[in-house]
Coordinates of C-alpha atoms and ligand atoms in Angstrom, one line a residue:
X1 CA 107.6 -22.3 53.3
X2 CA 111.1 -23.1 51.2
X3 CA 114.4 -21.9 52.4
X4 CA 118.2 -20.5 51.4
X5 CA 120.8 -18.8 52.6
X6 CA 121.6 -15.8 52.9
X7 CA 123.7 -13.0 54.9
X8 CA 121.8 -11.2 57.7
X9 CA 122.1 -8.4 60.0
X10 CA 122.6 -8.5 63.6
X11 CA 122.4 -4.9 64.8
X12 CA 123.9 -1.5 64.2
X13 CA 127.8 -3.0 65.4
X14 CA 127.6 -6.6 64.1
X15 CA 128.6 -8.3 61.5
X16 CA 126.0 -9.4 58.7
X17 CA 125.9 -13.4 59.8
X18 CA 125.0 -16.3 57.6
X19 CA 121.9 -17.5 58.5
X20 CA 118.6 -19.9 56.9
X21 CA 115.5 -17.9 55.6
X22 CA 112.1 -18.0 54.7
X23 CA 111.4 -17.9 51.4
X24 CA 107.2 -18.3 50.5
X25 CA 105.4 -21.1 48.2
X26 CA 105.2 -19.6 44.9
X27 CA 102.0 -18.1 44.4
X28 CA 100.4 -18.3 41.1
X29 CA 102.0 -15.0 39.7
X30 CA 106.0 -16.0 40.8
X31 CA 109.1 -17.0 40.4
X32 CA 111.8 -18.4 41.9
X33 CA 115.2 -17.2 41.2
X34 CA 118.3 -18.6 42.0
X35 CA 120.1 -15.4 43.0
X36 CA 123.8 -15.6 41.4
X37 CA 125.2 -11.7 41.5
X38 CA 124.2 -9.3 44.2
X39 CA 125.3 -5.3 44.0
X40 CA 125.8 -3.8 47.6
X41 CA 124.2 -0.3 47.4
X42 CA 125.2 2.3 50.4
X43 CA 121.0 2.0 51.1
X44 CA 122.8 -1.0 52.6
X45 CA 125.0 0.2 54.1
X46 CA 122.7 2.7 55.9
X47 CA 120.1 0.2 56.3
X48 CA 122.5 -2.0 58.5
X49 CA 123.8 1.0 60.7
X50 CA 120.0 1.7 61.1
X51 CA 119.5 -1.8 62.0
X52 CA 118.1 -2.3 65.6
X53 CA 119.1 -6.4 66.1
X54 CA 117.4 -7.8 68.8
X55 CA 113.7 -7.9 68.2
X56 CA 113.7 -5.5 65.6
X57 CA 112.2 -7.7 61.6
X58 CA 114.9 -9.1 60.5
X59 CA 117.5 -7.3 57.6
X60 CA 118.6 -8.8 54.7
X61 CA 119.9 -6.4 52.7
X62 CA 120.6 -6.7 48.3
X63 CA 117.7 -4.6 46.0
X64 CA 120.0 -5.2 42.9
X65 CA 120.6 -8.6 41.4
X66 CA 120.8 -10.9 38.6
X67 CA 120.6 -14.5 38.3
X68 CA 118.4 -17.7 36.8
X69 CA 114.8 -18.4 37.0
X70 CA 114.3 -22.1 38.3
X71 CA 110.7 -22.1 38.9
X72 CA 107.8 -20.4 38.2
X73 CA 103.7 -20.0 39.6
X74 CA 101.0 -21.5 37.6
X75 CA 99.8 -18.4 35.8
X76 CA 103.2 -17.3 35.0
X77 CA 103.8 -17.2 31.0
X78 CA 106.6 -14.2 30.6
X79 CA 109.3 -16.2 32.1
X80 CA 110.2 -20.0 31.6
X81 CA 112.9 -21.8 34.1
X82 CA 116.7 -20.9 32.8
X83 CA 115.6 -17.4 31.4
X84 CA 118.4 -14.9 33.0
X85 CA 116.4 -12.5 35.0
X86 CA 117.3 -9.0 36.9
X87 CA 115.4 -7.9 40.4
X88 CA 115.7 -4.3 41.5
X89 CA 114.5 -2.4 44.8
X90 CA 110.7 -3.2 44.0
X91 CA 108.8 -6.1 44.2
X92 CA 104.9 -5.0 44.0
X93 CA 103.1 -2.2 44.1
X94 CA 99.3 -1.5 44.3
X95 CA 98.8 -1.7 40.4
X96 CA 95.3 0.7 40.5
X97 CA 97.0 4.1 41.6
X98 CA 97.6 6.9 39.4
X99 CA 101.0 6.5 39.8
X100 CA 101.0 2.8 38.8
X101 CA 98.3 3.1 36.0
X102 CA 100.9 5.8 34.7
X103 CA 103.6 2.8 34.5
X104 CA 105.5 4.7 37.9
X105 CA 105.2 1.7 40.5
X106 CA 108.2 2.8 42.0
X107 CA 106.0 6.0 43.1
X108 CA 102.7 3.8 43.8
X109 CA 100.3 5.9 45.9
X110 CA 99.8 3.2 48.5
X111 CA 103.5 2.4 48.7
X112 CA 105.5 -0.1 46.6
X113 CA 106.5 -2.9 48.2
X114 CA 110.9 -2.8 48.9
X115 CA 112.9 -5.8 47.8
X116 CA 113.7 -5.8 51.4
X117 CA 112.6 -4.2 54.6
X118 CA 109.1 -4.0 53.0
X119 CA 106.0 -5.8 53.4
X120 CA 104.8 -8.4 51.4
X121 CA 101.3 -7.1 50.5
X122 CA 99.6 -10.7 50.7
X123 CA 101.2 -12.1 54.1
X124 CA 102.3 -8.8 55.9
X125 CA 105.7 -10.4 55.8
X126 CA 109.0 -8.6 56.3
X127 CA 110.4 -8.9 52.7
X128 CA 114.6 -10.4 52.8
X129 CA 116.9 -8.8 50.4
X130 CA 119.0 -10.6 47.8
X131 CA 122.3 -11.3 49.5
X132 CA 120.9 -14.6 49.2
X133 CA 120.6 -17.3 46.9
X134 CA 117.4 -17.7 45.9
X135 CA 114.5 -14.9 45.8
X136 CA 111.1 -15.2 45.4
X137 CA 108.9 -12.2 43.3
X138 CA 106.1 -11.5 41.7
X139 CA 107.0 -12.0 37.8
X140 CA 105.6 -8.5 36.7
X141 CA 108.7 -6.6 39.1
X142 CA 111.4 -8.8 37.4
X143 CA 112.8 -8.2 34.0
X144 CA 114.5 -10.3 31.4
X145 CA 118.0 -9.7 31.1
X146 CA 118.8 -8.8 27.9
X147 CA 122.0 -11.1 25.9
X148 CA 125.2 -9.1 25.7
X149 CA 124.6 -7.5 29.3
X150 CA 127.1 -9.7 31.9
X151 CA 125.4 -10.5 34.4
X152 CA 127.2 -9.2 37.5
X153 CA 128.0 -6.2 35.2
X154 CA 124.1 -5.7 35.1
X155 CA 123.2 -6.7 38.7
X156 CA 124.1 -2.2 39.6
X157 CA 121.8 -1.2 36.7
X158 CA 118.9 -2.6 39.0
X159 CA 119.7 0.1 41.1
X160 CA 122.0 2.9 41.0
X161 CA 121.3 2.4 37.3
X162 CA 117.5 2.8 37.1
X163 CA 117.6 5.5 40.1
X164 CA 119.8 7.5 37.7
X165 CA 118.1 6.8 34.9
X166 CA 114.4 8.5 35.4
X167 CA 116.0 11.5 35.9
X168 CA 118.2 11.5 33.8
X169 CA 115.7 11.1 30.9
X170 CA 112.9 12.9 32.5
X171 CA 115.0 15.8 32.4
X172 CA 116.0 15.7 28.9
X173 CA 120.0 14.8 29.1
X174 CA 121.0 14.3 25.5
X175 CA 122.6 15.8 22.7
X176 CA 123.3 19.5 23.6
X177 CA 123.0 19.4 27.6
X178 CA 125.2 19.9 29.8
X179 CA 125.0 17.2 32.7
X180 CA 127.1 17.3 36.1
X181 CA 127.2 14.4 38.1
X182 CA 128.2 15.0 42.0
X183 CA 129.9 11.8 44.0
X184 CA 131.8 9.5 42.4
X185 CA 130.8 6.2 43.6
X186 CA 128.0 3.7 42.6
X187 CA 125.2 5.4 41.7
X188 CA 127.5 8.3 40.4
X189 CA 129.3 6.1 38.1
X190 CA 126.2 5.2 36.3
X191 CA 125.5 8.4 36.2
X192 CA 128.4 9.4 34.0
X193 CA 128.1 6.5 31.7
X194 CA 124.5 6.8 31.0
X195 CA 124.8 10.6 30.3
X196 CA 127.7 9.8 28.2
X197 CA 125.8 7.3 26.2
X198 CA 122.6 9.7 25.7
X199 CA 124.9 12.0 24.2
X200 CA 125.1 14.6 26.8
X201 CA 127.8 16.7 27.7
X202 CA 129.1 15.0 31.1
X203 CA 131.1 16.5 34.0
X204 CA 132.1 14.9 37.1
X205 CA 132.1 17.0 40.4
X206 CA 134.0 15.4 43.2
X207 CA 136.0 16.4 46.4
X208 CA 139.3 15.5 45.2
X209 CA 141.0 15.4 42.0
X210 CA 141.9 11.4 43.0
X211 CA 139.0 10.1 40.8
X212 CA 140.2 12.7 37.7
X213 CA 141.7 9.8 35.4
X214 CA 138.7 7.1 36.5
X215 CA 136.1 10.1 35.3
X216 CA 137.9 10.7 31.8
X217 CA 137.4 6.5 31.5
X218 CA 134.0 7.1 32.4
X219 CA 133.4 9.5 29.4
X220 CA 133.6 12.3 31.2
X221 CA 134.7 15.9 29.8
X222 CA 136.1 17.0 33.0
X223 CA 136.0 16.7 36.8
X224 CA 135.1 19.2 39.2
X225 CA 136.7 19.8 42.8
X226 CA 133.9 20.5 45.3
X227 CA 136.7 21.7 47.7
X228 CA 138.2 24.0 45.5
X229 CA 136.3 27.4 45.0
X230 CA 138.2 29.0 42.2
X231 CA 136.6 25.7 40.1
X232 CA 133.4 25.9 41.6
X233 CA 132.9 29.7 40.5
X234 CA 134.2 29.4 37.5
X235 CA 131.5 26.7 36.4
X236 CA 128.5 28.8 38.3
X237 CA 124.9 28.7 35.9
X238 CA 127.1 26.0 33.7
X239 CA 125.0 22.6 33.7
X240 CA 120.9 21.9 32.3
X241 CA 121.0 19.2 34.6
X242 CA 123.0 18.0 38.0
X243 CA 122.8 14.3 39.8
X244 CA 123.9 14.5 43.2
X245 CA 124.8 11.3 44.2
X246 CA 126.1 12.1 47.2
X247 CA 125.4 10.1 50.2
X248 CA 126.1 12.0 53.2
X249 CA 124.1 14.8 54.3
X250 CA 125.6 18.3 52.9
X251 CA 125.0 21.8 51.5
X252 CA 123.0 22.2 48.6
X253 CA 123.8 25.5 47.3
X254 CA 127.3 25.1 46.2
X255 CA 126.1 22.2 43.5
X256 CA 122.7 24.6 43.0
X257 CA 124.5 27.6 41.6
X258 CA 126.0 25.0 39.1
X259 CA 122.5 24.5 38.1
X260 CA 121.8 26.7 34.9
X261 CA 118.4 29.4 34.0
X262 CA 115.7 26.7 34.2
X263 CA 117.7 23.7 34.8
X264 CA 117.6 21.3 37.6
X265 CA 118.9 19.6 40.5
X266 CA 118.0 16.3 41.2
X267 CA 119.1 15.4 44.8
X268 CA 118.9 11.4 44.6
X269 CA 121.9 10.6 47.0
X270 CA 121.0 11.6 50.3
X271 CA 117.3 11.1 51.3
X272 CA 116.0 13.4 54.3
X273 CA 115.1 17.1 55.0
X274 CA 117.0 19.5 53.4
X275 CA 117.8 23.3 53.8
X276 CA 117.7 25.5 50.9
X277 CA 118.6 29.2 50.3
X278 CA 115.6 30.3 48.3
X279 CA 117.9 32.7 46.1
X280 CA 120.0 30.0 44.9
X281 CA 116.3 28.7 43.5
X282 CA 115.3 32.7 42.4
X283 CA 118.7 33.2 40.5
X284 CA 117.9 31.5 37.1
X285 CA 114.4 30.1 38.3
X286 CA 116.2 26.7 39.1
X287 CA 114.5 23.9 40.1
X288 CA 115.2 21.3 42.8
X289 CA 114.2 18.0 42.5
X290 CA 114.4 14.0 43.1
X291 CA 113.9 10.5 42.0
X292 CA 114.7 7.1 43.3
X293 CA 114.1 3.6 41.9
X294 CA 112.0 3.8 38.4
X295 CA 108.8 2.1 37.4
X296 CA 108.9 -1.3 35.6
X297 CA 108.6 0.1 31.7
X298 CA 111.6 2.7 32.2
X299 CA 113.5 0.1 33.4
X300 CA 113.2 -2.2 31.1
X301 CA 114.0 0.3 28.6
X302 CA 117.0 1.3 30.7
X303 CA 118.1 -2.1 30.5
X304 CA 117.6 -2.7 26.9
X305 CA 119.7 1.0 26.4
X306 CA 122.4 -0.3 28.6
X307 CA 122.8 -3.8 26.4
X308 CA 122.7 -1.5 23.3
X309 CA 125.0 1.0 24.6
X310 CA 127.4 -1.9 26.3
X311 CA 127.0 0.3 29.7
X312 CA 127.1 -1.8 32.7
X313 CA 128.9 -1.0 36.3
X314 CA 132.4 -0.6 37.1
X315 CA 132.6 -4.2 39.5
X316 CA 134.8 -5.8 41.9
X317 CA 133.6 -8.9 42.4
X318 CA 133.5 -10.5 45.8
X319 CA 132.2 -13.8 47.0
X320 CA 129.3 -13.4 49.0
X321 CA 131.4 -14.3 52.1
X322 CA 133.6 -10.8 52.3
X323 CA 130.1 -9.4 52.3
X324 CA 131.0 -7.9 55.8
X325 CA 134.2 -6.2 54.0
X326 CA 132.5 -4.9 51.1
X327 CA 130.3 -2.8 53.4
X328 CA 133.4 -1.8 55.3
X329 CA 135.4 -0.5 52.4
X330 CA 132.2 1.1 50.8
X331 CA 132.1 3.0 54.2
X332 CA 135.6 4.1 53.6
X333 CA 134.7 5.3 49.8
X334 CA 137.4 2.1 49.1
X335 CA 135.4 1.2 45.9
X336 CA 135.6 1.6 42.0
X337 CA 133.0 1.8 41.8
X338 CA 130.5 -1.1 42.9
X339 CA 131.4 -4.0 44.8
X340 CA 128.9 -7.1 43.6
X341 CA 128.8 -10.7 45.8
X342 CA 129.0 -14.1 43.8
X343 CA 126.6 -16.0 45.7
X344 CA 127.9 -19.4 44.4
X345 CA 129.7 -19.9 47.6
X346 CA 126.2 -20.0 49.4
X347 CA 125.6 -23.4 47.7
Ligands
LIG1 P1 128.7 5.3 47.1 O1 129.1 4.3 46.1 O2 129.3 5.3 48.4 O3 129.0 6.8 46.4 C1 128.7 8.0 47.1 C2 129.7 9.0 46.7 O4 129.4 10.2 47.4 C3 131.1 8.8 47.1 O5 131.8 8.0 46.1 C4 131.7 10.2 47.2 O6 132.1 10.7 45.9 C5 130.5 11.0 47.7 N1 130.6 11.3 49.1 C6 130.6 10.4 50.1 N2 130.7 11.0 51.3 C7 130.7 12.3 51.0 C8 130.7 13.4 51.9 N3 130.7 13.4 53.2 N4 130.7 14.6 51.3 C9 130.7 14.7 49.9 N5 130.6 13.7 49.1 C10 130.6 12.5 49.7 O7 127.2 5.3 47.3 P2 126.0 4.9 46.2 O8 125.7 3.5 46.4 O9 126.3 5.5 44.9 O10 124.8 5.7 46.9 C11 124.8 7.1 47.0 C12 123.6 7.6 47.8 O11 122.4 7.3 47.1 C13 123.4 6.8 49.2 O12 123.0 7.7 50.2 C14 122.3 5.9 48.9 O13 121.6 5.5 50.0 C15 121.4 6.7 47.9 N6 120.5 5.9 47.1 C16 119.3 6.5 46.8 C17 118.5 5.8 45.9 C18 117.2 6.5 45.6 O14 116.2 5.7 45.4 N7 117.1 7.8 45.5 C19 118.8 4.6 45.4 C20 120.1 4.1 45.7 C21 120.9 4.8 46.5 P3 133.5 11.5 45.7 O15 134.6 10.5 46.2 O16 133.6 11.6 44.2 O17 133.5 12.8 46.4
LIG2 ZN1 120.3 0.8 46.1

């Protein structure tokens, strides 16, 4: 076993603590990498309220980071020590499914393995997230970084980026769509920027007008107020395609009448049941749908767009220390629009 340091939970009330970890001996297929920029993601966030303490496998959060590689398994020829590498919310999967064989790990039949909270498929492990400063993964779920793409910048991409992405161009957003992107916050924020750079027509539907300016920045042709019905009428059958970002549990007919004939809704934000009004589906035979992470050849193309595009996340950068007020203020929607820990001061 190696070790670092990193920032972990304590239970549901405490505050993430600074503590050694277990990192494995590279295996043949690995790397090591020195973890440098870590994006917090509200998965954190609920991951850490969800968080037991006591007994419960230990929680180190972080599924979206950049950094160095500084050593790498015997069979690994991709990757070479001081390549800049990105790590997202995978780490294996099963490689033989269906789903994998059609390049979807991230939807891998026998479950892909989570950057953290997951279990390592050779050791039955408890996998530790990267709010630390050094990770260990297979070299097939990491991804060059490509030049031009700043590295804290990119960390988000790994993400809120990806996770936006696949649907985003499963669904066809480009030149002559109409995109809506609900929730203004990381993964939202992407949202606008990558629809904006495919050439789609982008609105923004928040629940104030506050973030009116910041989506106008963004690209954005306009921003919708979820609170106001007079705006939310007025744009009824309006959009091909609409993100919903949001990440609190809420009502999904107001954002599916949005939703025009044959388009869809792609609920990405909150995860967990949902209630749905059939005639909001039969009006304009709209479909519901949803997508997380993305499988390792759309991100890499993601990545690559993003470099071309210059697309990269909105950042305040933090050291890794105020990681206990980063999740704080991302509670209290105090964020524009990703907070990302420097991890140099875990040296
Ligand atoms: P975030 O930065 O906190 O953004 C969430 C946004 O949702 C906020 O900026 C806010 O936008 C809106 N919002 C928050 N509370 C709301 C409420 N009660 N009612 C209506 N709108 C509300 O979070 P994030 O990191 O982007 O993550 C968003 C969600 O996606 C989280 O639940 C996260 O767990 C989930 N997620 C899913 C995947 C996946 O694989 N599918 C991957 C990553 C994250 P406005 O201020 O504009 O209203
Ligand atoms: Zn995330």
């Amino acid at each position: 076993m190696r070790t670092t340091t990193g920032w972990q939970a304590e239970g549901p009330a405490a505050p993430l603590r600074r503590a050694t970890l277990k990192r494995r001996e590279l295996r043949p297929d690995d790397l090591a990498v020195r973890v440098d920029y870590c994006g917090v993601c509200h998965t954190d966030l609920h991951s850490v309220r969800a968080h037991e303490g006591g007994g419960a496998p230990p929680l180190v959060p972080g599924h979206e980071f950049t950094g160095v590689v500084t050593e790498t398994g015997t069979a690994v020829t991709r990757f070479a020590v001081g390549d800049p590498v990105a790590v997202g919310n995978i780490v294996d999967s099963c490689g033989a499914c269906a789903m994998c064989r059609a390049g979807q790990e991230n939807f891998c039949q026998h479950f892909p393995t989570l950057t953290y909270g997951g279990t390592d498929r050779h050791d039955g492990s408890t996998t530790l997230g990267g709010y630390s400063r050094e990770y260990v993964v297979r070299d097939r779920f990491a991804y060059g970084l490509p030049a031009g793409l700043d590295p804290a910048g990119a960390a988000p991409l790994l993400c809120a980026g990806i996770t936006v992405w696949e649907p985003l161009h499963s669904l066809g957003a480009g030149p002559g769509t109409r995109v809506a992107v609900a929730g203004l916050g990381g993964l939202g924020h992407l949202a606008v920027k990558l629809a904006v750079a495919l050439g789609a027509e982008t609105s923004v539907i928040s629940r104030s007008a506050d973030k009116t300016d910041d989506a106008r920045r963004l690209g954005a042709h306009d921003l919708l107020v979820s609170t106001d019905p007079g705006q939310m009428a007025d744009a009824r059958d309006r959009f091909d395609v609409v993100i919903d970002t949001i990440s609190a549990p809420h009502d999904l007919g107001p954002y599916l009448r949005l939703v025009a004939m044959d388009g869809t809704l792609s609920q990405v934000g909150h995860l967990g049941p949902v209630t749905v009004e059939t005639l909001d589906l039969l009006i304009g035979r709209k479909k519901l749908s949803s997508a997380g992470s993305g499988g390792r050849a759309a991100t890499a193309a993601m990545l690559d767009f993003c470099a071309e595009h210059g697309v990269a996340a909105d950042i305040e950068l933090l050291p890794s220390a105020q990681v206990n007020e980063a999740l704080c203020r991302l509670g209290r929607n105090d964020v524009r629009y990703r907070f990302v820990l420097d991890m140099t001061d875990l040296d």
